[in-house]
């Protein structure tokens, strides 16, 4: 029996269902063919949007952070799956909610500590008003040199060059752009070491909202300027080096997209108030 579960890494019910499936796989060997997918907050939103196109009305208003399917049919959320497991296998779970809370916290911590990635944060201020934090997962296993340059610009202990820099461009339905730490106008873009550097590769695709990458002025002209997309941008593939994706703070990106602009510049200052490695901020 094919059982497929999708859920947010931080969702307690996801870990309840995951453990239930693992238990059933031991007690009823061969009965289940499980597939379990742990997702970040933004991957979960991306998944829901795709599933809504497939399933249509069944997902409208789906508020939980876990979704279970049996033989391709939607069972429902975590509680729905546990009812199904009780009816089908007489399974009853007596573990307290605190147990699954601890599991979810540990799973998220382990995800953030993935040695192949860097996790960074950016705190934004609009017209002197804090609007929130975005957290990004950077793929240093795929674009190590480009990620290293970016991380140095936002986290170097001697000088966080991105701090207080201006986000100088907002393209509605396109992207937000910043990183000119020298003047803020968008005219400058120097790497941490100075000058430009080559396009490392184009392996990471612009296939979702919240893709972050290096802005350029043609091939092999990467410096400090970066962009964050407001949606999938396949036309950027092969032209701009993407370095990662947003994993938290999508509502902040929503607010930024709605900022009033004139000629694609924010009418009131939008600045990067603070930034760095998330591990240094915890």
Coordinates of N, CA and C in Angstrom, one line a residue, residues 4 40 42 52 55-56 61 63 81 111 113 130 142 150 152 158 160 181 193 214 233-234 242 245 252 260 275:
X4 N 2.1 8.2 1.1 CA 3.0 9.4 0.9 C 2.5 10.5 1.8
X40 N 10.6 22.7 4.1 CA 10.7 24.0 4.8 C 9.4 24.7 4.6
X42 N 8.6 27.5 3.1 CA 8.4 28.0 1.7 C 8.2 26.8 0.7
X52 N -2.8 22.3 -5.4 CA -4.1 22.9 -5.6 C -4.5 22.8 -7.1
X55 N -5.5 18.9 -7.4 CA -6.7 18.4 -6.6 C -7.8 19.3 -6.6
X56 N -7.6 20.5 -7.0 CA -8.6 21.6 -7.1 C -9.2 21.9 -5.7
X61 N -8.4 26.3 1.6 CA -8.6 26.5 3.0 C -7.8 25.5 3.9
X63 N -5.3 24.4 6.2 CA -4.5 25.2 7.1 C -3.4 24.4 7.8
X81 N -4.9 11.2 9.3 CA -4.1 10.0 9.1 C -4.1 9.1 10.3
X111 N 18.4 20.3 10.2 CA 18.3 20.8 8.8 C 19.2 22.1 8.7
X113 N 21.7 22.9 10.3 CA 23.1 22.6 10.5 C 23.7 21.7 9.4
X130 N 10.6 48.5 11.1 CA 11.0 47.1 10.9 C 9.8 46.3 10.2
X142 N 27.0 23.5 -4.2 CA 26.8 23.7 -5.7 C 27.6 24.9 -6.2
X150 N 29.1 36.0 -1.0 CA 27.9 36.5 -0.4 C 27.9 36.5 1.1
X152 N 30.5 36.4 3.1 CA 31.4 37.4 3.7 C 30.9 38.8 3.7
X158 N 34.5 41.7 11.0 CA 35.1 43.0 11.0 C 34.2 44.1 10.3
X160 N 30.3 44.1 8.3 CA 29.2 43.5 7.5 C 28.8 44.6 6.5
X181 N 26.6 48.4 -1.6 CA 26.9 48.9 -0.3 C 27.8 50.1 -0.3
X193 N 36.3 40.9 -2.0 CA 37.7 41.1 -2.2 C 37.9 42.3 -3.2
X214 N 22.9 36.3 -7.8 CA 23.8 37.5 -8.0 C 23.3 38.3 -9.3
X233 N 11.3 32.4 -12.4 CA 11.8 33.3 -13.4 C 12.7 32.4 -14.3
X234 N 12.2 31.5 -15.1 CA 13.0 30.6 -15.9 C 13.9 31.4 -16.9
X242 N 22.1 31.8 -9.5 CA 21.3 31.6 -8.3 C 22.1 30.9 -7.2
X245 N 17.5 29.6 -1.8 CA 16.1 29.9 -1.7 C 15.7 30.3 -0.3
X252 N 7.3 38.6 4.6 CA 8.1 39.8 4.5 C 8.3 40.1 3.0
X260 N 5.3 50.9 -2.3 CA 5.1 51.9 -3.4 C 6.4 52.3 -4.0
X275 N 22.0 41.6 9.1 CA 22.1 40.3 8.3 C 23.3 39.5 8.9

